[in-house]
Coordinates of C-alpha atoms in Angstrom, one line a residue:
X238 CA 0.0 0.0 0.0
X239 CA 1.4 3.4 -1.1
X240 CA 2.0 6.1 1.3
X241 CA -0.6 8.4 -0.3
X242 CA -3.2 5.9 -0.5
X243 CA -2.9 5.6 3.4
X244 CA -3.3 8.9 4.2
X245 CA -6.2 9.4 1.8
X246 CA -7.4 6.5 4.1
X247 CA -6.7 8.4 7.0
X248 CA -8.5 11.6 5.5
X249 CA -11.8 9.5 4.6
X250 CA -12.0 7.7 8.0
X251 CA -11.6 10.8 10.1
X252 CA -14.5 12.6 7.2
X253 CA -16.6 9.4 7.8
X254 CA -16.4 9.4 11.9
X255 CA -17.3 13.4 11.7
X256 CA -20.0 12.4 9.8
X257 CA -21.3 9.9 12.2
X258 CA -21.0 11.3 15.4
X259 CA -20.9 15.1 14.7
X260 CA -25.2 14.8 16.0
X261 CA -23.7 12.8 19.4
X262 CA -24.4 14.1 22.5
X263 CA -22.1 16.2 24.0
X264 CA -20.9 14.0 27.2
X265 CA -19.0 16.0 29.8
X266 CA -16.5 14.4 32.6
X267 CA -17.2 16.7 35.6
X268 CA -15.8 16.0 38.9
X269 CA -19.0 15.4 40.0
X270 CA -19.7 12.9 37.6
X271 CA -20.5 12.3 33.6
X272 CA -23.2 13.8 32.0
X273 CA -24.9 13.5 29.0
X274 CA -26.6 16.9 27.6
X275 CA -28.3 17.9 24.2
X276 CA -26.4 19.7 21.9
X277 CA -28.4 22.8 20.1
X278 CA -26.9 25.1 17.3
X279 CA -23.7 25.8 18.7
X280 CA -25.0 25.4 22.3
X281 CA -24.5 22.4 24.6
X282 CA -27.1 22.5 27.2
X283 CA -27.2 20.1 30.7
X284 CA -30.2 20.0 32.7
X285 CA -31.5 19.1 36.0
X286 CA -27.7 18.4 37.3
X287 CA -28.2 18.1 41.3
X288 CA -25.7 20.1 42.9
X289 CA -27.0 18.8 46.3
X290 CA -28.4 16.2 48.2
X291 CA -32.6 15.9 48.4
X292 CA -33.4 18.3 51.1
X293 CA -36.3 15.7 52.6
X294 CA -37.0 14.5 55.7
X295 CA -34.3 14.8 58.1
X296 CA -32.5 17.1 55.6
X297 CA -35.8 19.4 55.4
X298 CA -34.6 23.0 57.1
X299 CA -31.2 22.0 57.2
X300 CA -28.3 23.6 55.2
X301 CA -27.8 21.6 51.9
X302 CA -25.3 18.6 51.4
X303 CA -23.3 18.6 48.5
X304 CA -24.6 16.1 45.8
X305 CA -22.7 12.7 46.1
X306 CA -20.6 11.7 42.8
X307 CA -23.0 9.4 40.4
X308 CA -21.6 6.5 38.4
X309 CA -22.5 5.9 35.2
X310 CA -23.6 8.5 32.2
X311 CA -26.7 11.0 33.9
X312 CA -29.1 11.9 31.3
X313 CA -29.1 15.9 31.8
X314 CA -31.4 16.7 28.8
X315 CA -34.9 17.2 31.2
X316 CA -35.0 19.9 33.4
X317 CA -35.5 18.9 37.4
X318 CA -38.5 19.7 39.0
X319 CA -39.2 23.3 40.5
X320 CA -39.1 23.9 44.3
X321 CA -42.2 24.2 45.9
X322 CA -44.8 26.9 45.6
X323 CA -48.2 28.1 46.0
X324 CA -49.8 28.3 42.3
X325 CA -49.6 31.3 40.8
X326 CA -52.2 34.3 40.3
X327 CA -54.8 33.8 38.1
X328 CA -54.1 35.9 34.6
X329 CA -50.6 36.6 36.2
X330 CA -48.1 38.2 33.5
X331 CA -45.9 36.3 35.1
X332 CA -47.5 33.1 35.3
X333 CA -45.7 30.1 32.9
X334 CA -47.6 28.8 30.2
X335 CA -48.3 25.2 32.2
X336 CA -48.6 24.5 35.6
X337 CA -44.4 23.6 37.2
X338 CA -43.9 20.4 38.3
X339 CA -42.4 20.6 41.6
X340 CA -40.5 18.7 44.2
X341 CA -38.5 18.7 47.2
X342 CA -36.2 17.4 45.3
X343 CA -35.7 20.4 43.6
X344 CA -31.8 21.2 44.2
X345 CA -30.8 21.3 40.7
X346 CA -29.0 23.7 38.1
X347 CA -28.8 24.1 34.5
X348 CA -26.2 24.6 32.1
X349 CA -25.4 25.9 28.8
X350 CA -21.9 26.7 27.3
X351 CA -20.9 27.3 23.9
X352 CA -19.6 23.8 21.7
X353 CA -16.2 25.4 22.0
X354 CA -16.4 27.1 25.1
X355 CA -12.9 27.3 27.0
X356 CA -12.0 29.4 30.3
X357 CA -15.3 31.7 29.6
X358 CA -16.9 33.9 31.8
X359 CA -19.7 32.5 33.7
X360 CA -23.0 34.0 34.4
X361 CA -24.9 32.9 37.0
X362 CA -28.5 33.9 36.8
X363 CA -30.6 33.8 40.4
X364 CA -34.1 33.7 39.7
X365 CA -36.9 35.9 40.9
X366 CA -40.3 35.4 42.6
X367 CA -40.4 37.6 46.0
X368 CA -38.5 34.1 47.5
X369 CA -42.1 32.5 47.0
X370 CA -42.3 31.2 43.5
X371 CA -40.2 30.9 40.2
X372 CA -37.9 28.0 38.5
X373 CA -34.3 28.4 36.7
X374 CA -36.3 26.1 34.0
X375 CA -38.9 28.9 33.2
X376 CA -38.3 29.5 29.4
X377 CA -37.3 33.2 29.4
X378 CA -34.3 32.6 31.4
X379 CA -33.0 29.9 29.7
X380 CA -29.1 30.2 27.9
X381 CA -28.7 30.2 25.1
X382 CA -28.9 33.5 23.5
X383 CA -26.1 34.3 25.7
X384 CA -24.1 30.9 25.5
X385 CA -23.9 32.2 21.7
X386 CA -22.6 35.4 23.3
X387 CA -19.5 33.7 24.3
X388 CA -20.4 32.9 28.4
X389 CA -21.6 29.8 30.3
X390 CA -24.9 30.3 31.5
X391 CA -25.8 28.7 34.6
X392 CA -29.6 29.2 36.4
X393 CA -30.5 27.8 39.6
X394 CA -33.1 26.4 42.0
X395 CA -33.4 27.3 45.4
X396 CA -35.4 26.5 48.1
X397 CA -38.5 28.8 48.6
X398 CA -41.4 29.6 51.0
X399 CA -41.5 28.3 54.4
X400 CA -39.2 25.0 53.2
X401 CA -36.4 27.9 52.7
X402 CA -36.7 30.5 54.9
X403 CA -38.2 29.4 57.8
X404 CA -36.6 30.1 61.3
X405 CA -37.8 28.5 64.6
X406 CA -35.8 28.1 67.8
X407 CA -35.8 24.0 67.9
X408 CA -34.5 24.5 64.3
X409 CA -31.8 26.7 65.6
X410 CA -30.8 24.7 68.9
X411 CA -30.3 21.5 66.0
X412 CA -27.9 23.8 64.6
X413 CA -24.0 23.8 64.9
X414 CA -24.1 27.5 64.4
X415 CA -27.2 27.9 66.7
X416 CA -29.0 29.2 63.7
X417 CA -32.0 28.7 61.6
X418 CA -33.0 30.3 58.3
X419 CA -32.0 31.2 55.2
X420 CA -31.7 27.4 53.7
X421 CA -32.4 29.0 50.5
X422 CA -29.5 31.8 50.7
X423 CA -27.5 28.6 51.5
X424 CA -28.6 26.5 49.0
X425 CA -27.2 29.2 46.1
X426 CA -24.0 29.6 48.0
X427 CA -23.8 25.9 47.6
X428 CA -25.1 25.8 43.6
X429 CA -21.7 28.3 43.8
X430 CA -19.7 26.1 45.3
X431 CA -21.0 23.3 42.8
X432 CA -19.8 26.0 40.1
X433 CA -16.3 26.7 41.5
X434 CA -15.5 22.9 41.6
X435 CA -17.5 21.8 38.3
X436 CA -17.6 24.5 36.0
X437 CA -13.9 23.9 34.1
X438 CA -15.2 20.9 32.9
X439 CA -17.8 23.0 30.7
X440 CA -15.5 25.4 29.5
X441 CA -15.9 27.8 31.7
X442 CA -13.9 29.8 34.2
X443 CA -14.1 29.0 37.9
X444 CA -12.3 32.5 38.1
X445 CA -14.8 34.8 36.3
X446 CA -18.0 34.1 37.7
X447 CA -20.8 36.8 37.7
X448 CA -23.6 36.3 39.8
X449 CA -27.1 37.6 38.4
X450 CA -30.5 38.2 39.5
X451 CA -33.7 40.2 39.3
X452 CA -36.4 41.0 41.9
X453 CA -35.9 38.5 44.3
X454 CA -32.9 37.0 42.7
X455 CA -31.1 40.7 42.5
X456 CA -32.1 40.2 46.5
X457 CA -30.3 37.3 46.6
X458 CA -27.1 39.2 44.7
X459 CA -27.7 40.9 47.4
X460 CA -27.5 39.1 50.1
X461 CA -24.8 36.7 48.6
X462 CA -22.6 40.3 48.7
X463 CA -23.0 40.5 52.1
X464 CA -22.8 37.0 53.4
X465 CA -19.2 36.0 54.5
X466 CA -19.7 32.3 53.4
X467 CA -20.2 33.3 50.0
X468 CA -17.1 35.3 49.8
X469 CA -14.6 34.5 46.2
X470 CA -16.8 32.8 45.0
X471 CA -17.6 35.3 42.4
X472 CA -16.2 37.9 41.1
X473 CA -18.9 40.4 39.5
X474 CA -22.7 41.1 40.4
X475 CA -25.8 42.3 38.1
X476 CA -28.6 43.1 40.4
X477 CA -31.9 44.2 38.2
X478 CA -34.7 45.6 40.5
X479 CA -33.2 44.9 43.6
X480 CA -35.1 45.9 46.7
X481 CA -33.0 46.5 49.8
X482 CA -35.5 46.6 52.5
X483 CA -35.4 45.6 56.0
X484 CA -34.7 42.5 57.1
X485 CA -36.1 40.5 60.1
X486 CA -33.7 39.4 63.2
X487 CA -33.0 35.6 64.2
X488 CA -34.0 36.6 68.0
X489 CA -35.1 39.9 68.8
X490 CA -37.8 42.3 67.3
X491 CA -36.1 44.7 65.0
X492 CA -37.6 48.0 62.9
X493 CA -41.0 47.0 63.3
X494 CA -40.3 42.7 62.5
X495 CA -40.5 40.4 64.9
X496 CA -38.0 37.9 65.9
X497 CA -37.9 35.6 62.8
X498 CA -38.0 32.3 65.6
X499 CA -41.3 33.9 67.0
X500 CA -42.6 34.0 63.5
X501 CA -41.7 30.4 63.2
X502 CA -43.2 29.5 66.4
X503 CA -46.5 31.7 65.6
X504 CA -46.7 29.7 61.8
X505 CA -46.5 26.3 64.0
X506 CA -49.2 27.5 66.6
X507 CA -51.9 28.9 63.5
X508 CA -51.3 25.7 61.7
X509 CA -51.4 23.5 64.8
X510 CA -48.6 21.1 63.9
X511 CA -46.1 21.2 67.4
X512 CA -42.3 19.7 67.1
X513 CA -40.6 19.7 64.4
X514 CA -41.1 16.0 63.7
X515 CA -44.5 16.9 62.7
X516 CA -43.3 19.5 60.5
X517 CA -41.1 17.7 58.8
X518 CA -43.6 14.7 58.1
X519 CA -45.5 17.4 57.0
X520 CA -46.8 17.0 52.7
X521 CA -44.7 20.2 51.7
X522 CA -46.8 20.9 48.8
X523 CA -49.5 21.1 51.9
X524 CA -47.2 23.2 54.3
X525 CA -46.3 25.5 51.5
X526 CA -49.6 26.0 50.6
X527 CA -51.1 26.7 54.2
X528 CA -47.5 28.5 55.2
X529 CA -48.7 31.5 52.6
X530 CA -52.3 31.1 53.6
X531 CA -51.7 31.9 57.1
X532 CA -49.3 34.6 55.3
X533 CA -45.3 33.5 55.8
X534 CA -43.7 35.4 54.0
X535 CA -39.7 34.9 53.4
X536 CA -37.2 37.0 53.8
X537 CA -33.8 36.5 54.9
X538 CA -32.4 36.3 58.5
X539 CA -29.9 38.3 60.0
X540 CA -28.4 35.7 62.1
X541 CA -25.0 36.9 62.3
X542 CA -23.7 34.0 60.6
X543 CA -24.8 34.0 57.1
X544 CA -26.5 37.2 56.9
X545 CA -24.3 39.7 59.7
X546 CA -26.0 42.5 59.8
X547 CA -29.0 44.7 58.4
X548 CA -28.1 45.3 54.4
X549 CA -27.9 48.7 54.8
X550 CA -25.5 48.1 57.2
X551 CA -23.3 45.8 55.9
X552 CA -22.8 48.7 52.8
X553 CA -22.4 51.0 54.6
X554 CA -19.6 49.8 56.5
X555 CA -18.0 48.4 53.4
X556 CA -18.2 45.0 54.4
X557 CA -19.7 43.4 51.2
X558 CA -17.9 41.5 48.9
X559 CA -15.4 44.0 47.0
X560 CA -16.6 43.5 43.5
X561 CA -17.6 45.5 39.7
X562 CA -21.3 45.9 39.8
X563 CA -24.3 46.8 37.3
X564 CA -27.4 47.6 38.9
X565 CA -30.9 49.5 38.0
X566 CA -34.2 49.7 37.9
X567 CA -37.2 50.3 35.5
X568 CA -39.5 53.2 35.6
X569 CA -42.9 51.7 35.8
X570 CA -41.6 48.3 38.3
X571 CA -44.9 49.1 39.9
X572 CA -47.4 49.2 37.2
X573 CA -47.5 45.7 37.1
X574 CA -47.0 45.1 41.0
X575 CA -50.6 47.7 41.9
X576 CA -51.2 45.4 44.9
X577 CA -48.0 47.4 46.7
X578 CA -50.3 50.5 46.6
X579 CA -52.7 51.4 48.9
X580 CA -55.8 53.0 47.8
X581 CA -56.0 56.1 46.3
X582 CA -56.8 59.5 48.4
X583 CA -60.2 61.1 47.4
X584 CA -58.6 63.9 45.6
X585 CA -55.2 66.2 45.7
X586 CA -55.7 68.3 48.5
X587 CA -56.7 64.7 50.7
X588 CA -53.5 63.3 49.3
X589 CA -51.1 66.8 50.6
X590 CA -52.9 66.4 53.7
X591 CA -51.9 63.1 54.4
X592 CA -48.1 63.4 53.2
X593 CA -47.8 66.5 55.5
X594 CA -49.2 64.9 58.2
X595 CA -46.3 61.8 57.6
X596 CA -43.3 63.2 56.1
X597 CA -43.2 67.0 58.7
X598 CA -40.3 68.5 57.6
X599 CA -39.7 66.9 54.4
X600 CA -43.2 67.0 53.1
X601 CA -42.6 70.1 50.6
X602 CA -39.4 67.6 49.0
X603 CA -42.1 64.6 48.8
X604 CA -44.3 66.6 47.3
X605 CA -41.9 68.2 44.6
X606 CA -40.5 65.0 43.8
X607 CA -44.4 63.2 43.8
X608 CA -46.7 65.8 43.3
X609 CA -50.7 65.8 43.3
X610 CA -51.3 66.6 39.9
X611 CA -51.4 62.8 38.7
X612 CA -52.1 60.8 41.9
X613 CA -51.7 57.6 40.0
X614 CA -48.4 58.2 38.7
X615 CA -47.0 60.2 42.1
X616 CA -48.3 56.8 43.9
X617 CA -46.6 54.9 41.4
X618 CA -43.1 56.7 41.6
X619 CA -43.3 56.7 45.7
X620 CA -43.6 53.2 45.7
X621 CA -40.9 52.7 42.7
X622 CA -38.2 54.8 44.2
X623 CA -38.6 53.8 47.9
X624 CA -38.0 49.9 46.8
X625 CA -36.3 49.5 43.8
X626 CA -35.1 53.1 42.4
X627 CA -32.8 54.0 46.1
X628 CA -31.5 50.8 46.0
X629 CA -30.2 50.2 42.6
X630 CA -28.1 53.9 43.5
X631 CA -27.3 53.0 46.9
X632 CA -25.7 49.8 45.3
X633 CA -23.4 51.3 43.0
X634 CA -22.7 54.5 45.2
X635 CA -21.6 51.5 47.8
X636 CA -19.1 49.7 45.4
X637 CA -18.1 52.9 43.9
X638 CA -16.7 54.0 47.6
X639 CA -14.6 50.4 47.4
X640 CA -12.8 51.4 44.2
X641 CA -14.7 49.1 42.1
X642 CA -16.0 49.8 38.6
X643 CA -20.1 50.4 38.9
X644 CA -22.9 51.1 36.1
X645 CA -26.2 52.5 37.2
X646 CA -29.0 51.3 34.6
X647 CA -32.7 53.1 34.2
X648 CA -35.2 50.8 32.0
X649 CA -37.6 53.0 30.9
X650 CA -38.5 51.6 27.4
X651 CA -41.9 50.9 26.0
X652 CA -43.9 49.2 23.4
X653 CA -47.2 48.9 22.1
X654 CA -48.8 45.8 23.6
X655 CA -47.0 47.1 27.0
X656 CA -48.1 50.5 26.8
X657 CA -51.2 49.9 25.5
X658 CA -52.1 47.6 28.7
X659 CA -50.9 50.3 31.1
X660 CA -47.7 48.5 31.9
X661 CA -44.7 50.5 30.4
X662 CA -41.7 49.7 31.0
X663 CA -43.0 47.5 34.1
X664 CA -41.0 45.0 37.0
X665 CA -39.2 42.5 35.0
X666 CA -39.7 44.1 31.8
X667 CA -36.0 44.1 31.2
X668 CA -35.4 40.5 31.4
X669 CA -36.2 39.3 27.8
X670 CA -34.0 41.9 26.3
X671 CA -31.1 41.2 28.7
X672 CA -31.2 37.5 28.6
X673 CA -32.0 37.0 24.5
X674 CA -35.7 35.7 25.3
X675 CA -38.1 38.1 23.4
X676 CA -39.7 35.0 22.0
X677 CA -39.4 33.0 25.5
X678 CA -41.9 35.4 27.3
X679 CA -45.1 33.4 29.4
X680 CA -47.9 33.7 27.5
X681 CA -49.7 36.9 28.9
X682 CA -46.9 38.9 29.0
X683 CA -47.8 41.7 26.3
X684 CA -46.1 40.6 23.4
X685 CA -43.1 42.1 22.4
X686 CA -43.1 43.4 18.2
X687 CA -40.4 41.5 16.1
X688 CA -39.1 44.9 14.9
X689 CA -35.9 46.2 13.7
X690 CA -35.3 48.5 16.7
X691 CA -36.2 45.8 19.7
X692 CA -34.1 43.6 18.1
X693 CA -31.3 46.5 17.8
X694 CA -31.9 46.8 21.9
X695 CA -31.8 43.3 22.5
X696 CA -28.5 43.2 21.0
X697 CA -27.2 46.2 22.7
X698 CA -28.4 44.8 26.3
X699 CA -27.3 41.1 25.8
X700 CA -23.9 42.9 24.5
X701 CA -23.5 45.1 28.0
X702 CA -24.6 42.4 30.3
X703 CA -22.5 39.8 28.6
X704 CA -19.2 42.3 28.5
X705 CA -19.6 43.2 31.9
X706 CA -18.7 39.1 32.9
X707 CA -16.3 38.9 30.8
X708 CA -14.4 41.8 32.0
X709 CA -16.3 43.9 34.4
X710 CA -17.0 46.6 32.0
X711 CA -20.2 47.2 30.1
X712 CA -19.3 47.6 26.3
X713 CA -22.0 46.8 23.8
X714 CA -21.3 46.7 19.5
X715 CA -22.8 50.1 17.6
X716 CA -23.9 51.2 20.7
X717 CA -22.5 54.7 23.2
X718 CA -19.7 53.6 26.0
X719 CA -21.2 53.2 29.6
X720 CA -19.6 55.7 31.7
X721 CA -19.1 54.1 35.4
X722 CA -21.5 55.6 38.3
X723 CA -18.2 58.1 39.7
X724 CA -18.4 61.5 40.9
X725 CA -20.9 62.2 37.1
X726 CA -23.2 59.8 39.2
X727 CA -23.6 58.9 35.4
X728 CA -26.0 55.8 34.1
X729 CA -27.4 54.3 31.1
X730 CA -30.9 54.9 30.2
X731 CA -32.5 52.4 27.6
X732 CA -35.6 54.0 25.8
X733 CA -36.1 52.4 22.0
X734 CA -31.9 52.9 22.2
X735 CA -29.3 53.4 24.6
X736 CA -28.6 56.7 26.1
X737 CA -26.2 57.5 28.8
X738 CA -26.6 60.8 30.7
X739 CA -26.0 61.8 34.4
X740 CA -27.4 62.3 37.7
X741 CA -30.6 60.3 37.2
X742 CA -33.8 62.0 38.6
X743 CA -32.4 64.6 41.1
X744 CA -33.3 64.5 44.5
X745 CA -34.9 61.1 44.3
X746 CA -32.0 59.4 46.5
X747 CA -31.4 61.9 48.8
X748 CA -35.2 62.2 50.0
X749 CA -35.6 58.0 50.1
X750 CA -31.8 58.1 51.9
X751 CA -32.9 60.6 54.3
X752 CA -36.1 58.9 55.0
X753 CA -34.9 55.2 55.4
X754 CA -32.3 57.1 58.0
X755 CA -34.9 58.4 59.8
X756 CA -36.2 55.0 60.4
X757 CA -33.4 52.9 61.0
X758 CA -32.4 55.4 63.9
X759 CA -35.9 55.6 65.3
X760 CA -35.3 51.4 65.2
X761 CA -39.2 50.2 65.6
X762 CA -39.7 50.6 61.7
X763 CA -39.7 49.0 58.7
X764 CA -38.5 50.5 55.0
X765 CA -40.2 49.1 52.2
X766 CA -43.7 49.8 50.7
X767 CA -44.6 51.9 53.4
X768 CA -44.1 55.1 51.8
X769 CA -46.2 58.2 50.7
X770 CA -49.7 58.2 52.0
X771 CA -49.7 54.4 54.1
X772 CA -46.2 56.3 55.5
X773 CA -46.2 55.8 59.3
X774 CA -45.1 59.3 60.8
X775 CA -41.5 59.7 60.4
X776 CA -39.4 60.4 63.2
X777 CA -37.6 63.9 63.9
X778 CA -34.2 64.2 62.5
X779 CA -32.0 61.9 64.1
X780 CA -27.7 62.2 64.1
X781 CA -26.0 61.9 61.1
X782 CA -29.3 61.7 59.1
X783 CA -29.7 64.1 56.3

C-alpha cells in the first residue's frame, strides 16, 4: 500500500467518523460525575444536574449537602423539578404557560456553554419570585442567546417559602451554628460552590464568575454580597430591580419585625402542627400552601452567621464583597406590582394632607418629587423609588466607595402591547431583552413586536450584560460607551436605544436616603412599601441623618 493511498485512508476515516458522530451528545466528565446533555446550534445545554443532596425528611430545614458523585452516564437533557410553591395568580403576566412540576427534590442547576467554550466567563442567573415562587427552568431565562454570546450560562433552584426561609428556635438549637433560616441563601452559596469545583469541565472559568438576578434573585445578589460564606466565590454582580429593605432578626424584634424564631413558632401555633417532627412529616406541597395562607412570608435572616447584619449596614460599613457591579431599575416596576399600593386619596388636596401629616419636615421635598397633579403616577413613583429606584443607586454609590467599577441602569422603554395595557416599562420588563428571550416570554406577557429596533436593543443589552462578565466593563457593539456611576453619578438609560446621561432623577435618593435614615435610627420601623400616604409618621431628624 502506497503512502498516499494511506493517508487518503486516514482523511476518509476521520471525514466518515465526523459524519457519524458530529449529531452525538455532548458527554461532559465533571468531577461530579459524567453527564450527558443535548447539543443545540452551537449550544450544549445540561439539565436538571443536582448540585446537592434531596433536602427531605431529616434534611428538610437543614443547610444543603453537597450532591454525592454518580456513576454511570446521567441523562441531563430534562429539566429537574421546580421547588415548591403556592400556584400562581390567576391571569398573572408572570404566570408560565403550564402548571411547574415541583418537588422537594428540587436542588438542581442548569447549564449551557458554547460547543467550544474554553476558560469563559460565567453567568450565573438567580431567579426571581419575592422568594415565594419561580424556576431556573422557566423559558425566558434559559441560555442560550447568551451561550452564543460567548459565556456559560448557569440558572439555579433554590429553596423557597416556608421550606427555605423558615426560622424556629428547635431549628436553631439543632444547629452547629445555633442558627436557623435562610436554607435558601445557602442553598445558592452551595449551587456556587457546585460551580467553583464543576464548572472547568464546561468550558468555563471557575475565576470569572458573575452572579445575576432580578427582583428576588437581585435580592439574593444581594445578600450573597453581604454573606461571608459566600465570599470569592464570584467575582462580578448584576442586580436588576433589587429591593433593599429591612430584614427581620433571628432573636429579637427589629424596625417593626418580629423575631424571625417567633414568626416560626406563631406559623407552627396557627397551623397547629407542634415539634418539628411533625413539621417535617408534613406534605410540603401542603405546608407551603397553608404557610402562605396563614401569610409567611420569606425573607432573609440576620443571624450573624450567614447574613451579619442589616443590608444597609453591611454597605455602609464596606463589608460586602469588593466586586464590579451593574445595577438598576425600570420606571414603571410598579405598574405591574398595583397590589404594593394602597388606595387612592379622594382627591389632591386629601393626598397633601396626608403626606404633610407623615413626612413633617420633608413633606414640601415629597411633594416636589411626587406631586398631586397625577395621583396615580405620584403613587406609582413613591412606591418605585422607595423599593427599587434608592436601591439600585445606593448599590453602586456603595461599590463605587470600594474602588470598584459600577454602572447605574434606568429601563424606561416601552412598546405597544406594554403601553397599550398600562404597563410600560413594568417589573421584569427588562429581562427578555437582557437575557436574548423576546420570544421566551409566558404567555400573557404583552407581546413584544419582532421589529428592527427591539431587536437592535436586544443586542445592545445582551452585548453590555455579557461584556460586563467577561471583563467587568459594560461595552456593547454600535452602541455609546457606559460611563461608570463616579463623581458624574452617570448611568445608562435604555428608551427604544441606549442613552447615557448623568445624575438620574435629582433628588430622588437623597429624599428616600434621608427617609430610610430616619427609620433605621428611630429602630421600631420598617422600610419598604410603606411610603407616601400608608407612611407611618417619620421620626424627627436623628444624628447623622440628612
Amino acid at each position: 500500500m502506497s503512502r498516499s493511498f494511506f493517508r487518503m485512508l486516514v482523511v476518509a476515516a476521520a471525514l466518515f467518523a465526523t459524519q457519524a458522530f458530529a449529531g452525538d451528545p455532548p458527554v461532559v466528565n465533571a468531577p461530579a460525575g459524567t453527564l450527558r446533555g443535548e447539543a443545540l446550534e452551537g449550544v450544549n445545554a445540561f439539565r436538571g444536574v443536582p448540585y446537592a443532596q434531596p433536602p427531605v425528611r431529616e434534611l428538610r430545614w437543614r443547610p444543603p449537602v453537597p450532591a454525592k458523585r454518580w456513576d454511570g452516564v446521567r441523562d441531563a437533557t430534562r429539566f429537574g423539578p421546580a421547588c415548591h410553591q403556592p400556584p400562581p395568580r390567576p391571569g398573572s403576566i408572570y404566570a408560565p404557560d403550564e402548571a411547574l412540576a415541583t418537588s422537594e427534590d428540587c436542588l438542581s442547576l442548569n447549564v449551557w456553554a458554547p460547543a467550544d467554550a474554553e476558560r469563559a466567563p460565567v453567568f450565573v442567573w438567580i431567579h426571581g419570585g419575592s422568594l415565594v415562587a419561580g424556576s431556573g427552568s422557566e423559558p425566558m431565562y434559559r441560555g442560550e442567546a447568551l451561550a452564543r454570546q460567548g459565556v456559560v450560562m448557569v440558572t439555579v433552584n433554590y429553596r423557597l417559602g416556608v421550606l427555605g426561609w423558615l426560622a424556629h428556635p428547635q431549628l436553631s438549637a439543632e444547629s452547629a451554628d445555633g442558627v436557623s433560616g435562610n436554607y435558601g441563601l445557602l442553598d445558592q452559596i452551595e449551587a456556587l460552590r457546585w460551580i467553583r469545583n464543576n464548572i472547568a469541565a464546561f468550558g468555563g472559568d471557575p475565576d470569572n464568575v458573575t452572579i445575576a438576578g432580578e427582583s428576588a434573585g437581585a435580592l439574593s445578589v444581594m445578600y450573597l454580597l453581604a454573606a461571608p460564606p459566600a465570599r470569592g466565590l464570584f467575582h462580578r454582580a448584576i442586580a436588576q430591580s433589587a429591593y433593599m429593605i429591612s430584614t427581620p432578626h433571628l432573636r429579637e424584634a427589629a424596625h417593626g419585625a418580629p423575631a424571625a424564631e417567633t414568626t416560626g413558632l406563631e406559623l407552627a401555633r396557627k397551623l397547629e402542627i407542634r415539634g418539628l417532627p411533625r413539621l417535617r412529616a408534613m406534605d410540603p406541597q401542603a405546608l407551603t400552601v397553608q404557610a402562605a395562607m396563614a401569610g409567611y412570608f420569606p425573607l432573609g435572616v440576620v443571624d450573624g452567621e450567614v447574613l451579619p447584619a442589616q443590608l444597609v449596614e453591611v454597605f455602609d460599613r464596606g463589608q460586602q464583597a469588593a466586586v464590579p457591579i451593574l445595577a438598576g431599575f425600570n420606571e414603571g416596576e410598579i405598574r405591574s406590582l398595583r397590589f404594593l399600593l394602597p388606595p387612592a386619596p379622594a382627591d389632591a388636596a386629601a393626598y397633601e394632607a396626608t403626606i404633610r401629616a407623615a413626612y413633617g419636615e420633608l413633606a414640601d421635598a415629597m411633594l416636589r418629587r411626587y406631586p398631586p397633579a397625577n395621583l396615580d403616577e405620584a403613587m406609582l413613583a413613591t412606591t418605585r423609588d422607595a423599593l427599587y429606584g434608592w436601591t439600585a443607586e445606593r448599590l453602586v454609590r456603595s461599590q463605587t466607595a470600594l474602588g470598584q467599577p459600577s454602572y447605574l441602569y434606568y429601563f424606561d422603554h416601552g412598546y405597544p402591547a406594554a403601553d397599550e395595557a398600562g404597563l410600560h416599562a413594568f417589573h421584569a420588563g427588562e429581562i427578555p431583552y437582557a437575557l436574548g428571550t423576546v420570544d421566551s416570554t409566558p404567555p400573557d406577557w404583552p407581546k413584544i413586536p419582532d421589529t428592527d429596533a427591539e431587536r437592535r436593543l436586544a443586542a445592545a443589552m445582551q452585548g453590555y450584560w455579557t461584556s460586563f462578565a467577561r471583563s467587568g466593563t459594560p461595552v456593547a457593539r454600535a452602541a455609546p460607551p457606559w460611563p461608570a456611576y463616579g463623581q458624574a453619578r452617570a448611568y445608562m438609560a435604555f428608551d427604544g436605544a441606549p442613552q447615557p446621561g448623568e445624575h438620574l432623577m435629582p433628588g430622588m435618593f437623597e429624599l428616600v436616603e434621608a427617609v430610610v435614615c430616619r427609620r433605621r435610627a428611630h429602630g421600631g420601623l420598617p422600610w419598604h412599601w410603606n411610603v407616601g400616604i400608608i407612611s407611618p409618621p417619620l421620626p424627627d431628624g436623628a444624628a447623622g441623618c440628612p
